[in-house]
Short mmCIF file of C-alpha atoms in Angstrom, two decimals:
data_model
loop_
_atom_site.label_atom_id
_atom_site.label_comp_id
_atom_site.label_asym_id
_atom_site.label_seq_id
_atom_site.Cartn_x
_atom_site.Cartn_y
_atom_site.Cartn_z
CA MET A 17 0.00 0.00 0.01
CA ILE A 18 1.26 3.43 -0.91
CA GLU A 19 0.72 6.20 1.64
CA HIS A 20 -0.17 9.64 0.28
CA VAL A 21 0.72 12.99 1.76
CA ARG A 22 0.13 16.43 0.36
CA VAL A 23 3.69 17.66 1.03
CA ALA A 24 6.67 15.50 1.99
CA ILE A 25 9.64 17.25 3.56
CA ILE A 26 12.79 15.14 3.65
CA GLY A 27 15.07 16.34 6.42
CA GLY A 28 14.07 17.55 9.90
CA GLY A 29 16.65 20.30 10.43
CA PRO A 30 15.98 24.06 10.68
CA SER A 31 14.96 24.55 7.02
CA GLY A 32 12.72 21.49 6.83
CA LEU A 33 10.97 22.18 10.15
CA THR A 34 10.43 25.83 9.27
CA ALA A 35 8.92 24.86 5.91
CA ALA A 36 6.67 22.33 7.66
CA ALA A 37 5.42 24.91 10.15
CA ALA A 38 4.69 27.39 7.36
CA LEU A 39 2.96 24.88 5.07
CA ALA A 40 0.87 22.85 7.56
CA GLY A 41 -2.69 24.03 7.53
CA ARG A 42 -2.33 25.77 4.14
CA VAL A 43 -2.18 22.86 1.73
CA GLY A 44 -5.42 20.95 2.27
CA GLY A 45 -3.75 17.77 3.42
CA GLU A 46 -0.95 16.27 5.45
CA VAL A 47 2.50 17.79 5.66
CA ARG A 48 4.96 15.16 6.87
CA VAL A 49 8.64 15.55 7.79
CA PHE A 50 10.87 12.51 7.36
CA GLU A 51 13.95 12.56 9.64
CA ARG A 52 16.51 9.74 9.84
CA GLU A 53 17.74 10.64 13.34
CA ALA A 54 15.87 9.62 16.51
CA GLU A 55 15.03 13.28 17.10
CA ALA A 56 14.41 16.16 14.71
CA GLY A 57 16.26 19.47 14.94
CA GLY A 58 19.38 18.91 12.86
CA ILE A 59 22.87 20.10 13.80
CA PRO A 60 21.68 22.68 16.41
CA ARG A 61 20.42 19.78 18.51
CA HIS A 62 23.97 18.96 19.58
CA SER A 63 25.47 22.46 19.28
CA ASP A 64 25.06 23.38 22.92
CA HIS A 65 26.01 27.05 22.95
CA PRO A 66 24.17 30.36 22.31
CA GLY A 67 23.91 32.05 18.92
CA TYR A 68 20.89 30.44 17.28
CA GLY A 69 17.57 31.94 16.14
CA ILE A 70 18.81 35.48 15.53
CA ARG A 71 17.43 36.12 12.06
CA ASP A 72 14.38 33.88 11.99
CA LEU A 73 13.09 33.86 15.58
CA LYS A 74 14.63 37.21 16.62
CA ARG A 75 16.12 35.48 19.66
CA PHE A 76 19.58 34.56 20.92
CA ILE A 77 19.29 31.02 22.24
CA SER A 78 21.25 27.77 22.43
CA GLY A 79 21.24 25.18 19.66
CA PRO A 80 19.20 22.58 21.57
CA ASP A 81 16.63 25.20 22.63
CA TYR A 82 16.44 26.40 19.04
CA ALA A 83 15.90 22.83 17.77
CA ARG A 84 13.16 22.16 20.33
CA ARG A 85 11.34 25.38 19.38
CA LEU A 86 11.41 24.52 15.68
CA VAL A 87 10.07 21.00 16.30
CA ARG A 88 7.33 22.37 18.56
CA SER A 89 6.40 25.01 16.02
CA ALA A 90 6.04 22.42 13.22
CA VAL A 91 3.99 20.04 15.37
CA ASP A 92 1.79 22.82 16.76
CA ALA A 93 1.05 23.95 13.21
CA GLY A 94 -0.22 20.47 12.37
CA ALA A 95 2.74 18.86 10.62
CA VAL A 96 3.66 15.24 11.31
CA VAL A 97 7.33 14.68 12.22
CA GLU A 98 8.31 11.05 11.59
CA THR A 99 11.75 10.36 13.07
CA GLY A 100 13.95 7.28 12.78
CA THR A 101 12.94 7.10 9.13
CA MET A 102 15.39 6.79 6.27
CA VAL A 103 14.42 7.64 2.72
CA THR A 104 16.24 5.01 0.69
CA GLY A 105 15.29 5.74 -2.91
CA TRP A 106 12.73 6.87 -5.46
CA SER A 107 10.06 4.73 -7.12
CA GLY A 108 8.40 7.53 -9.12
CA PRO A 109 8.65 11.27 -9.85
CA ARG A 110 7.39 12.20 -6.36
CA ARG A 111 7.17 8.75 -4.88
CA PHE A 112 9.90 7.39 -2.62
CA GLU A 113 10.76 4.42 -0.45
CA ILE A 114 11.38 4.66 3.29
CA THR A 115 12.66 2.30 5.96
CA SER A 116 11.76 2.64 9.62
CA ARG A 117 10.80 0.44 12.57
CA ARG A 118 7.46 -0.03 10.84
CA GLY A 119 9.30 -1.66 7.97
CA ARG A 120 9.63 -0.61 4.35
CA ARG A 121 6.94 1.61 2.86
CA GLU A 122 6.27 3.81 -0.15
CA ILE A 123 5.19 7.42 0.14
CA GLU A 124 3.69 9.48 -2.64
CA ALA A 125 3.46 13.25 -2.34
CA ASP A 126 1.96 16.06 -4.42
CA ALA A 127 5.07 18.12 -3.62
CA VAL A 128 8.46 17.21 -2.18
CA VAL A 129 10.84 19.56 -0.37
CA LEU A 130 14.42 18.30 -0.01
CA ALA A 131 16.01 19.68 3.15
CA THR A 132 18.81 17.18 3.70
CA GLY A 133 21.47 19.75 4.69
CA ALA A 134 25.24 19.39 4.44
CA ARG A 135 28.06 17.64 6.27
CA GLU A 136 31.75 18.27 6.84
CA ARG A 137 34.18 16.21 4.81
CA PRO A 138 35.80 13.64 7.10
CA ARG A 139 39.54 12.93 7.15
CA PRO A 140 39.56 10.33 4.29
CA ALA A 141 37.92 12.81 1.92
CA ARG A 142 40.52 15.43 2.83
CA ARG A 143 43.35 12.98 2.00
CA ILE A 144 45.36 13.76 5.13
CA PRO A 145 48.39 11.39 5.24
CA GLY A 146 49.81 9.61 8.27
CA ASP A 147 48.69 7.00 10.77
CA ARG A 148 45.06 6.08 11.35
CA PRO A 149 44.64 6.42 15.14
CA ASP A 150 41.52 7.22 17.14
CA GLY A 151 40.88 10.82 18.06
CA VAL A 152 40.24 12.38 14.64
CA LEU A 153 36.77 13.92 14.48
CA THR A 154 34.67 16.35 12.51
CA THR A 155 32.84 19.08 14.42
CA GLY A 156 29.59 17.18 14.09
CA GLN A 157 31.11 13.98 15.45
CA LEU A 158 32.70 15.91 18.29
CA GLN A 159 29.47 17.62 19.33
CA ASN A 160 27.48 14.43 18.96
CA LEU A 161 29.89 12.61 21.30
CA VAL A 162 30.02 15.36 23.89
CA HIS A 163 26.46 16.67 23.97
CA LEU A 164 24.38 13.63 23.08
CA HIS A 165 26.50 10.76 24.43
CA HIS A 166 28.38 12.61 27.19
CA ARG A 167 31.73 11.05 26.35
CA GLY A 168 35.23 12.43 26.77
CA VAL A 169 37.37 13.30 23.74
CA GLY A 170 40.96 13.73 25.02
CA SER A 171 43.04 16.41 26.75
CA ARG A 172 44.85 18.40 23.98
CA ALA A 173 43.29 19.20 20.62
CA VAL A 174 44.32 20.81 17.35
CA VAL A 175 41.44 22.32 15.40
CA VAL A 176 41.92 22.31 11.63
CA GLY A 177 40.07 25.34 10.24
CA ALA A 178 39.19 28.76 11.59
CA GLU A 179 35.60 29.25 10.41
CA LEU A 180 32.62 30.08 12.59
CA VAL A 181 32.01 26.38 13.13
CA SER A 182 35.64 25.97 14.20
CA TRP A 183 35.00 28.27 17.18
CA SER A 184 31.92 26.20 17.91
CA ALA A 185 34.23 23.18 18.08
CA VAL A 186 36.49 25.06 20.50
CA LEU A 187 33.56 25.75 22.82
CA THR A 188 32.62 22.07 22.79
CA LEU A 189 36.20 20.97 23.48
CA ARG A 190 36.40 23.29 26.45
CA GLU A 191 33.11 21.98 27.80
CA ALA A 192 34.46 18.43 27.49
CA GLY A 193 37.61 19.34 29.41
CA CYS A 194 39.87 19.12 26.36
CA GLU A 195 42.30 22.00 25.83
CA PRO A 196 42.32 23.38 22.24
CA VAL A 197 46.05 24.15 21.89
CA LEU A 198 45.99 25.49 18.33
CA MET A 199 43.71 26.37 15.41
CA THR A 200 45.11 26.24 11.90
CA THR A 201 44.02 27.80 8.61
CA GLU A 202 45.53 27.94 5.16
CA HIS A 203 44.22 31.47 4.73
CA PRO A 204 46.00 34.71 5.76
CA LYS A 205 43.33 35.35 8.40
CA SER A 206 40.77 33.38 10.37
CA GLU A 207 37.77 32.87 8.11
CA SER A 208 35.15 33.67 10.75
CA TYR A 209 33.60 37.12 11.15
CA ALA A 210 35.81 39.62 12.98
CA ALA A 211 33.38 39.86 15.89
CA PHE A 212 33.60 36.12 16.52
CA ARG A 213 37.35 35.99 15.78
CA LEU A 214 38.19 38.74 18.27
CA ALA A 215 35.82 37.44 20.96
CA GLY A 216 37.14 33.91 20.47
CA ARG A 217 40.77 34.89 20.75
CA LEU A 218 40.20 37.10 23.79
CA ALA A 219 37.79 34.85 25.68
CA LEU A 220 39.04 31.45 24.65
CA ARG A 221 42.72 32.31 24.20
CA VAL A 222 43.34 29.86 21.40
CA PRO A 223 46.30 30.72 19.13
CA VAL A 224 45.55 30.68 15.39
CA ALA A 225 48.28 29.58 12.97
CA THR A 226 47.54 31.18 9.58
CA ARG A 227 48.95 30.12 6.19
CA THR A 228 49.43 26.67 7.73
CA ARG A 229 48.33 23.24 6.59
CA LEU A 230 48.11 19.87 8.25
CA VAL A 231 50.44 17.44 6.44
CA SER A 232 50.26 14.33 8.64
CA ILE A 233 48.84 12.75 11.76
CA ALA A 234 50.87 10.41 13.96
CA GLY A 235 49.86 7.98 16.69
CA ARG A 236 49.49 4.33 17.64
CA GLY A 237 46.02 3.61 18.89
CA ARG A 238 45.41 7.27 19.74
CA VAL A 239 46.56 10.53 18.13
CA GLU A 240 49.96 11.57 19.54
CA SER A 241 50.92 14.52 17.34
CA VAL A 242 50.33 16.35 14.09
CA THR A 243 52.83 17.85 11.66
CA LEU A 244 52.04 21.31 10.34
CA GLU A 245 53.67 23.09 7.42
CA ASP A 246 54.05 26.83 6.82
CA ILE A 247 52.67 27.31 3.30
CA ASP A 248 54.97 30.22 2.50
CA THR A 249 58.28 28.88 3.87
CA GLY A 250 57.76 25.12 3.82
CA ARG A 251 59.00 24.93 7.41
CA ARG A 252 57.45 22.11 9.41
CA ARG A 253 56.78 21.64 13.11
CA VAL A 254 55.30 18.89 15.27
CA VAL A 255 52.52 19.70 17.74
CA ALA A 256 51.71 17.21 20.50
CA CYS A 257 48.00 16.47 20.87
CA ASP A 258 45.65 13.55 21.37
CA THR A 259 42.68 14.94 19.42
CA VAL A 260 42.29 16.47 15.95
CA VAL A 261 39.06 18.19 14.91
CA THR A 262 38.61 18.88 11.20
CA THR A 263 36.11 21.69 10.69
CA GLY A 264 34.32 23.24 7.73
CA ASP A 265 34.85 22.00 4.14
CA TRP A 266 31.20 21.23 3.59
CA ILE A 267 29.47 19.05 1.04
CA PRO A 268 25.69 18.77 0.62
CA ASP A 269 23.93 15.56 1.55
CA ASN A 270 22.98 15.25 -2.08
CA GLU A 271 22.42 11.51 -2.57
CA LEU A 272 18.62 11.75 -2.85
CA ALA A 273 18.80 14.72 -5.19
CA ARG A 274 21.16 12.80 -7.48
CA ALA A 275 19.03 9.68 -7.30
CA ALA A 276 15.98 11.73 -8.32
CA GLY A 277 17.80 12.76 -11.48
CA LEU A 278 17.71 16.47 -10.61
CA ARG A 279 20.03 18.74 -12.50
CA MET A 280 23.01 19.29 -10.20
CA ASP A 281 25.27 22.30 -9.82
CA ARG A 282 28.93 21.29 -10.25
CA ALA A 283 30.18 24.02 -7.92
CA THR A 284 27.94 23.61 -4.87
CA ARG A 285 27.35 19.89 -5.62
CA GLY A 286 23.72 20.44 -4.64
CA PRO A 287 20.69 20.56 -6.95
CA GLU A 288 20.29 23.61 -9.18
CA VAL A 289 17.45 25.88 -8.01
CA ASP A 290 15.84 29.09 -9.17
CA MET A 291 14.94 32.07 -7.04
CA SER A 292 11.85 30.35 -5.67
CA LEU A 293 13.94 27.24 -4.83
CA ALA A 294 12.33 25.08 -7.49
CA THR A 295 14.58 22.32 -8.91
CA SER A 296 14.71 21.06 -12.48
CA GLN A 297 11.87 18.61 -11.76
CA GLU A 298 8.32 19.86 -11.37
CA GLY A 299 6.98 19.58 -7.84
CA ILE A 300 10.39 19.01 -6.19
CA PHE A 301 12.06 21.83 -4.26
CA ALA A 302 15.40 22.11 -2.45
CA ILE A 303 16.17 24.38 0.47
CA GLY A 304 18.75 25.18 3.13
CA ASN A 305 22.33 24.02 3.15
CA LEU A 306 21.60 21.40 0.55
CA VAL A 307 21.74 24.26 -1.97
CA HIS A 308 24.22 26.66 -0.28
CA PRO A 309 26.82 24.68 1.72
CA VAL A 310 27.10 26.07 4.23
CA ASP A 311 25.27 28.93 5.91
CA THR A 312 24.04 29.55 9.42
CA ALA A 313 21.03 27.61 10.74
CA ASP A 314 18.78 30.66 10.84
CA VAL A 315 19.48 31.54 7.21
CA ALA A 316 18.75 27.94 6.24
CA ALA A 317 15.51 28.18 8.22
CA LEU A 318 14.45 31.27 6.28
CA ASP A 319 14.66 29.22 3.09
CA GLY A 320 11.90 27.13 4.67
CA ARG A 321 9.65 30.17 4.72
CA HIS A 322 10.73 31.38 1.29
CA VAL A 323 9.82 28.12 -0.48
CA VAL A 324 6.22 28.16 0.75
CA GLU A 325 4.70 30.29 -2.03
CA ALA A 326 6.38 28.20 -4.71
CA VAL A 327 5.07 24.98 -3.15
CA LEU A 328 1.56 26.43 -2.96
CA ARG A 329 1.72 27.46 -6.62
CA SER A 330 2.88 23.97 -7.55
CA LEU A 331 -0.01 22.37 -5.69
CA THR A 332 -2.47 24.42 -7.71
CA GLY A 333 -0.83 23.48 -11.00
CA ASP A 334 0.93 26.80 -11.40
CA GLY A 335 4.44 25.61 -10.68
CA THR A 336 7.24 25.32 -13.22
CA PRO A 337 10.67 23.72 -12.90
CA ALA A 338 13.83 25.82 -12.89
CA THR A 339 14.58 26.55 -16.57
CA GLY A 340 15.58 30.25 -16.65
CA PRO A 341 19.00 31.64 -17.65
CA ARG A 342 21.82 30.23 -15.61
CA LEU A 343 24.05 32.30 -13.34
CA GLN A 344 27.76 31.69 -13.91
CA ILE A 345 30.68 32.91 -11.78
CA ASP A 346 34.35 33.72 -12.38
CA ALA A 347 37.24 32.98 -9.97
CA PRO A 348 37.93 33.72 -7.18
CA LEU A 349 34.20 33.11 -6.70
CA ARG A 350 33.63 29.39 -6.25
CA TRP A 351 29.84 29.10 -6.34
CA ILE A 352 26.56 31.04 -6.45
CA SER A 353 23.12 30.12 -5.19
CA PRO A 354 20.42 30.17 -6.56
CA GLN A 355 21.77 29.30 -9.99
CA ARG A 356 18.74 30.03 -12.21
CA LEU A 357 16.86 33.25 -12.90
CA ASP A 358 13.10 33.36 -12.79
CA LEU A 359 12.46 37.07 -13.13
CA GLY A 360 9.51 38.16 -11.06
CA HIS A 361 10.78 36.35 -8.02
CA ALA A 362 13.59 37.46 -5.69
CA PRO A 363 15.73 34.97 -3.75
CA SER A 364 15.33 34.41 -0.03
CA ARG A 365 16.04 37.63 1.89
CA GLY A 366 16.61 39.37 -1.46
CA LYS A 367 20.21 38.16 -1.53
CA LEU A 368 22.31 36.08 -3.90
CA LEU A 369 24.68 33.84 -1.96
CA LEU A 370 28.26 33.37 -3.14
CA TRP A 371 31.47 31.75 -1.88
CA SER A 372 34.95 33.15 -2.50
CA ASP A 373 38.39 31.56 -2.30
CA GLU A 374 40.12 34.93 -1.73
CA LEU A 375 39.78 37.86 0.61
CA VAL A 376 38.63 41.09 -1.08
CA ARG A 377 38.12 43.84 1.48
CA PHE A 378 36.18 46.28 -0.72
CA PRO A 379 34.49 44.16 -3.37
CA VAL A 380 32.67 45.45 -6.43
CA VAL A 381 30.39 42.85 -7.97
CA VAL A 382 29.55 43.00 -11.65
CA ALA A 383 26.89 41.14 -13.67
CA GLU A 384 27.30 40.67 -17.42
CA GLN A 385 24.94 39.22 -20.02
CA GLY A 386 25.52 38.90 -23.72
CA GLY A 387 28.87 40.65 -23.43
CA ARG A 388 27.56 43.79 -21.74
CA GLU A 389 27.43 44.91 -18.13
CA ILE A 390 23.89 44.86 -16.74
CA GLY A 391 24.54 45.55 -13.06
CA ARG A 392 27.18 46.62 -10.54
CA VAL A 393 26.96 46.79 -6.72
CA ARG A 394 29.40 47.65 -3.91
CA PRO A 395 28.37 45.63 -0.80
CA PRO A 396 29.49 47.35 2.40
CA TRP A 397 31.11 44.14 3.65
CA PRO A 398 34.20 42.16 2.56
CA CYS A 399 34.24 39.08 0.44
CA ALA A 400 36.15 36.42 2.41
CA PRO A 401 36.85 32.68 2.35
CA GLY A 402 35.05 30.49 4.87
CA ARG A 403 31.78 32.37 4.97
CA VAL A 404 28.91 33.20 2.63
CA PHE A 405 29.22 36.44 0.67
CA ARG A 406 25.79 38.05 0.25
CA VAL A 407 25.02 40.26 -2.75
CA PRO A 408 21.79 42.28 -3.22
CA PHE A 409 19.50 40.83 -5.88
CA ARG A 410 19.20 44.27 -7.50
CA LEU A 411 22.46 43.33 -9.24
CA LEU A 412 20.29 41.39 -11.70
CA ALA A 413 17.43 43.91 -12.05
CA LYS A 414 18.27 44.53 -15.74
CA ALA A 415 18.73 40.88 -16.70
CA ASP A 416 16.81 39.78 -19.81
CA PRO A 417 15.32 36.27 -19.55
CA ALA A 418 15.75 35.86 -23.32
CA ALA A 419 19.40 37.02 -23.53
CA GLY A 420 21.14 33.92 -22.21
CA ASP A 421 23.25 33.16 -19.19
CA VAL A 422 24.50 35.83 -16.78
CA THR A 423 28.05 35.95 -15.43
CA VAL A 424 28.68 37.34 -11.95
CA ARG A 425 32.24 38.31 -11.08
CA LEU A 426 34.36 40.57 -8.91
CA ALA A 427 35.66 43.72 -10.65
CA ARG A 428 39.46 43.92 -10.71
#
């Protein structure tokens, strides 16, 4: 027997739960969230420090509190949150197979919202040479161990990366009684925002080694040391530690999107979406860090609100897949999201999201179409590696849907 729901939301993190709360009661049928973990809430559930809910809830609360509020909001609105449920594949355009304690089932939905998020690349994907001892973790693994399973993680840690999430890892290490002895980054400066970088260095007193890369890990049974290399001089040094936390370097959880045959973006590795977050397949939408890996939880949650109108249009037969002109980027920009224009709709928060591999303190962003400049903006914030660079959508106000692809680049 095939179960039918009006809207299926795959992924019970901030974006999926926010979409569920906004859609339940408005679609004339059941909105159901499918979450593979035992509890919904996503990464904030085990990120036990303040800083969540600023943009979407207008609050400054801890990750677990934020996760509980989002779950409660979705359930109170009438959505069904089915946890411990893994979506294992597709059996039709909007029909998929799930496995849970109830066994294997098939679900068919009138609309599907993919909200599967992103994950940090673990050590094997980063190709870090050396021994294979215990004690090498991603931030997610670290916080899961400490906050959900209440286990120790060592006494001296090196944190690889200096993004916002890297400081989150430092907080968790401190709470677990493990001293973070060094943070490392290959960039000239810590990638996190200055406010967090300064507060972190003053309050947490963790030295940051810039222009430095991890070249090997040593240890028998447990991590004993790491070898770091100065990128500019080639000089190497050994740092004693029993824990290594690799942070950042995100990749979308894109397996279901690929299996659905959605058109994928080679840069983000998530599905291509237009400004309303429609994918290339009618009735399937993608939101949150699946399409912009990776942004803060509250920005991902706001995607959940933004997608609502497009889902409602789709349910009334007025939805179209993403087919507009494509947005291209030039280096040092690495990716842009959304990737397709559908003039008449602005992206979430009226911002295009980009990622840069270089620091540009006073960026000027240019849009070109058909060999001519159609827009130019000067955002009052820098363009920096390790965090999303936001550009006002007015950059594309003069784009012509019939004039082909648009290239977005930094003026030199």
